[in-house]
Amino acid sequence: MPNTQNRHLSQFTHYHLYQDEIPLPRLVALAPLKRFKDVLERDLAEKLRRKFVHFFQGRFGMHNGSSLPTVEDYDEDDVIIIDDSSDEEHKPPPKKKTKVQNVSSKSPKTPKIAKVKRTEAEVQENNNKKLPIVTKNEEPPKSLFGTNLKESWAEFWEKKKQHSQEAEVTNTAKRKATASSSKKPAENVGKKLNEEKKEVLPGKIVENNEPRKFITSTAELKEKRDSVLAEVFKHKKFKSRLQFNAVNCILKRKCDVYVSLPTGAGKSLCYQLPAVVHGGITVVVSPLIALMKDQILGLRKKNVTCETLNSSLTNEERSAVLSDLNKKNPNTRLLYITAEGAATDSMKKLLASLHKRNLLSYFVVDEAHCVTHWGHDFRPDYLTLGSLRDICSGVPWIALTATANTKAKDDIILQLKMAHVEAFNAGTYRDNLFYDVCMKDYLNAAPEKHMAAFITKCLTPQKTAKELCKEEKGARQANVKKMSGSAIIYCRSRNECDNMVTTLATVGVTALSYHAGLPKNARTEVQEKWMSDEVPVVVATIAFGMGIDKPDVRVVVHWSPSQNLAAYYQEAGRAGRDGKRSFCRIYHSKSDRQTLNFHVSGDIGKLKERMKKKKATGKEEEQIKALQNGFEKMIDYCETPQCRHVAIAKFFDDSDARPCSKNCDFCTDPKSTKRMTENYQSLSVPTKTGRYTAFTGKGGAREDGDLYGGGKHGSKDEDMYEKPSTSSEVMDRLEADEGRRMRGVLQREFAKRRRSTNAPVPSDEPETPSIGITVTNSSSKLVPNVTLQRRETMVSALTKALEANWPCGVATCGMVASDAAQRLEWNAYSGSKNVTVYNNKASHKVAEIKKMTMQNKTYEVEGSAPASDGFVSASQLV
Ligand SMILES: Nc1ncnc2c1ncn2[C@@H]1O[C@H](COP(=O)(O)OP(=O)(O)OP(=O)(O)O)[C@@H](O)[C@H]1O
């Protein structure tokens, strides 16, 4: 690294920033300067921030940068210079004497603040800012971090913040007093001033053994509530009356609170806002690490300091979190933990210590339906949460869920030992969601194509159709439909996901697949592409979607029903979180029902096994009942002509279960919905060989003799399907299922040799190429399970996309679209190890071309044909 250690701050330029040539202490000093603001706000911001974090971690045991001052908190001349020469770790190697003046080099032991002049007006203006600044009128601290670095950066800022806020309160009070002095008697003003001085600031923790003072004045709570809503959460108002009421009740801290609001209704705010208002620490139990990460990310973006303690942390991360929690005034406001973690002795000790130090503000149980076997995602570890009551007595408990009926609600309250509960129950109705069910066997097109058309329609903004037509005239977007919003398609198995992506590509819908078979980084990549609207559709197993809060999901399709109605409601609830019209559709068939039946009976079988082995928790029988009930209600939902909203409302015991009149297929077109259901009921059921035989049940789903029985068909399906699960460990389980799937493949291979099975076996016969589509090196078997047909599909999708991009169907270099498509497809094929990666690569290429078409840019095909691989272009063949 060049010698930059001794440069004066003014000598650093953006060049040094980009070149990474600035020592960390200088960087800390430079960050506040406005001349670097543009850089800070762009890509380098993150880099700098990480450096900050790293730097402070090392020196002061801080674990995140969220409480560090941001560039907004300073002015150009508020230069803070840190002399770190006492810090061995960051000490530069000995250098030759330089002529450049180092403003900080005079006092090697004591870090100090250098301050340049500011006008009175600037000082006043900055006093009103959120974080304090160092002004010339103000006595600077002896050292930035206190003598001998005893005082931490966080403590310093906490003090500064407090000082500045107190000054602000006094100023405000003075202003108010002056304004009203002509009307009010002076003693009133004095009284008000005294009141305002007593204010307990958010985040301020009083001495250990003194009881912590929470805000109790209604007016004060109201004021803080509104300012936190606007300034921290950036919401103009509460989303609903119920959210407003729940927040108010929780803010008062007078009782435990049970909140049941529909999916996407803003339950998180109900506890996050009070947590910020009252300060201290709010402990949140969440069932999924993915969910926690999502919440933490969201909160950190809002500058709320939050942490997690879970099994995914490294030792260093864990000790950083703990060291903050062990401080007298921790920075952490919300601490996310798992129920499993809460049951450990170390967590119990930590909670006891926080409670003893008067730090605990709330104890929150998110997704509280996990506490009860009546819920759809029962987690035995949640049962132990109630015992923590004794550890943190007097702390208000908050339980939140979207999916609990009366039985579940009662059980949650019982299990969590909630006393004096105030319940906020909003029912499940979401008027922006349109629910419908399509019977796969009664569609006028192949079901996959039917679905693709549906998705395209949902993602094509109605209003701009005319504009699009206009645009299309003479424009290159001729064949490209403008899409807006995103879609999720839930499939049961990895194979189903991959096949669906290919099928969608043939009809011009670009999708990526997401499932446990993908490596973790590939899954993250898919999720990011979908979140950033690069690819509109994701085809996934139910592992996707948990904790995802994308506002503009316009459509959620279930390629087969969920295992129970509560899970379906939760999964479909990913749609329309921005409140706009969105669609939730299930494609259902007799064979889907049998497969589901097989899985449910498998789960029931396991529970019965457990009961026999005396490993039982005593709740198994009820769990079995809940499983059966959830499944029956799911089947009823699909197979009974009724208002879909009513079916959901009844399942959750909503008091208001009126038909929606316009938000489901039955209410908008009862005749055809009934006809479709009748046709479905009269249909025969598929046999082991795939043929249909007369359905002998008496009509209703529950009379199906196969229900919960599994049956031979189910057994045969075992290796074809991933085990669906609504449990929070779904990812792990899906991973484990891969082993089972492989065993299935082996079994099929043996069976193939014995020639004694009906299971579909991969054929060794060479595949026949389709007429009109040429695929490079078509006999290649480089990527297992990628059939010639799949490759042809991709070539054809790429050709279509390129034809739309190149107005005359020919690139500037004279290459025709089909040749270029072959080349691109080959690149994807030869660079992939498995079918999913191949699918995603090829589909992403289609998306990339389409995006460029929309932007009126020409897609350039790079690279040359893989001659040694036998590449022969279509034009050469003709
Ligand atoms: N007062 C509000 N004004 C506007 N948007 C809000 C408000 N409160 C919450 N939201 C937004 O609503 C969305 C859903 O919130 P949240 O994730 O808390 O829902 P939820 O009830 O927990 O849903 P689910 O049970 O499906 O996870 C978020 O994007 C959140 O920012």
Coordinates of N, CA and C and ligand atoms in Angstrom, one line a residue, residues 229 233-240 243 261-270 272 291 294-295 302 366-367 401-402 430 547-551 570 573-574 577-578, ligand 1:
L229 N -43.4 5.9 13.4 CA -44.1 5.3 12.2 C -43.6 6.1 10.9
F233 N -40.2 3.9 10.1 CA -40.9 2.9 9.3 C -41.3 3.5 7.9
K234 N -41.3 4.8 7.8 CA -41.6 5.5 6.6 C -43.1 5.2 6.1
H235 N -44.0 5.0 7.0 CA -45.4 4.8 6.6 C -46.1 6.1 7.0
K236 N -47.0 6.5 6.1 CA -47.8 7.7 6.4 C -48.9 7.5 7.4
K237 N -49.5 6.3 7.4 CA -50.5 6.0 8.3 C -50.5 4.5 8.6
F238 N -51.4 4.0 9.5 CA -51.5 2.6 9.8 C -52.2 1.9 8.7
K239 N -51.9 0.7 8.5 CA -52.5 0.0 7.3 C -54.0 -0.3 7.5
S240 N -54.4 -0.5 8.8 CA -55.8 -0.8 9.1 C -56.1 -0.3 10.5
Q243 N -54.5 -2.8 12.9 CA -53.1 -2.6 13.2 C -52.9 -1.4 14.1
L261 N -53.9 -11.3 12.2 CA -54.2 -10.5 11.1 C -54.0 -11.3 9.8
P262 N -54.6 -11.0 8.7 CA -54.4 -11.8 7.5 C -53.0 -11.7 7.0
T263 N -52.6 -12.5 6.1 CA -51.2 -12.5 5.5 C -51.0 -11.1 4.9
G264 N -49.8 -10.6 5.1 CA -49.5 -9.3 4.5 C -50.2 -8.1 5.1
A265 N -50.8 -8.3 6.3 CA -51.5 -7.2 6.9 C -50.6 -6.3 7.7
G266 N -49.4 -6.6 7.9 CA -48.5 -5.8 8.6 C -48.4 -6.2 10.1
K267 N -48.3 -7.4 10.4 CA -48.2 -7.9 11.8 C -46.9 -7.5 12.4
S268 N -45.8 -7.5 11.6 CA -44.5 -7.2 12.2 C -44.5 -5.8 12.8
L269 N -45.1 -4.9 12.2 CA -45.1 -3.5 12.7 C -45.7 -3.4 14.1
C270 N -46.6 -4.3 14.4 CA -47.3 -4.3 15.7 C -46.4 -4.5 16.8
Q272 N -42.7 -4.3 16.2 CA -41.5 -3.6 15.9 C -41.6 -2.1 16.3
L291 N -36.7 -16.4 7.8 CA -37.6 -15.4 8.2 C -36.9 -14.3 9.0
D294 N -34.7 -12.1 6.9 CA -35.5 -11.1 6.2 C -36.0 -10.0 7.1
Q295 N -36.4 -10.3 8.3 CA -36.9 -9.2 9.2 C -35.7 -8.4 9.6
K302 N -33.8 0.3 8.1 CA -34.4 1.4 8.7 C -33.6 1.9 9.9
D366 N -43.6 -14.9 17.1 CA -44.1 -14.7 15.8 C -44.5 -16.1 15.2
E367 N -45.4 -16.1 14.3 CA -46.0 -17.3 13.7 C -46.4 -18.2 14.8
T401 N -50.1 -14.3 14.5 CA -50.2 -15.3 13.5 C -51.3 -14.9 12.5
A402 N -51.2 -15.5 11.3 CA -52.2 -15.2 10.3 C -53.1 -16.4 10.1
R430 N -59.1 -11.1 2.4 CA -58.3 -10.1 1.7 C -59.0 -9.8 0.4
G547 N -40.9 -16.0 4.3 CA -40.2 -14.8 4.6 C -40.0 -13.8 3.5
I548 N -40.6 -14.1 2.4 CA -40.5 -13.2 1.2 C -41.6 -12.2 1.2
D549 N -41.2 -10.9 1.2 CA -42.2 -9.9 1.3 C -42.0 -9.0 0.0
K550 N -42.3 -9.5 -1.1 CA -42.2 -8.7 -2.4 C -43.6 -8.2 -2.6
P551 N -43.7 -6.9 -2.7 CA -45.1 -6.3 -2.7 C -45.9 -6.6 -4.0
Q570 N -51.4 -19.5 3.6 CA -50.2 -18.8 3.9 C -49.3 -18.6 2.6
G573 N -50.8 -16.3 0.3 CA -50.8 -14.9 0.9 C -49.5 -14.1 0.5
R574 N -48.6 -14.8 -0.3 CA -47.5 -14.0 -0.8 C -48.0 -13.0 -1.9
R577 N -49.3 -8.1 -1.7 CA -49.0 -7.5 -0.4 C -49.0 -6.0 -0.5
D578 N -49.0 -5.5 -1.7 CA -49.2 -4.0 -1.9 C -50.7 -3.6 -1.9
Ligands
LIG1 N1 -48.8 1.0 8.2 C1 -48.4 0.5 7.0 N2 -48.4 1.2 5.9 C2 -48.0 0.7 4.7 N3 -47.4 -0.5 4.6 C3 -47.3 -1.2 5.7 C4 -47.8 -0.8 7.0 N4 -47.5 -1.7 7.9 C5 -46.9 -2.7 7.3 N5 -46.8 -2.5 6.0 C6 -46.2 -3.3 4.9 O1 -47.0 -4.4 4.7 C7 -46.2 -5.5 4.2 C8 -46.5 -6.8 5.0 O2 -46.1 -6.6 6.3 P1 -45.7 -7.9 7.2 O3 -44.6 -8.6 6.5 O4 -45.5 -7.4 8.6 O5 -47.0 -8.7 7.0 P2 -47.5 -10.0 7.9 O6 -48.8 -9.6 8.4 O7 -46.4 -10.4 8.8 O8 -47.7 -11.0 6.7 P3 -47.4 -12.6 6.7 O9 -48.2 -13.3 7.8 O10 -47.8 -13.0 5.3 O11 -45.9 -12.8 6.8 C9 -44.7 -5.1 4.4 O12 -44.2 -4.8 3.2 C10 -44.8 -3.9 5.3 O13 -43.8 -2.9 5.0

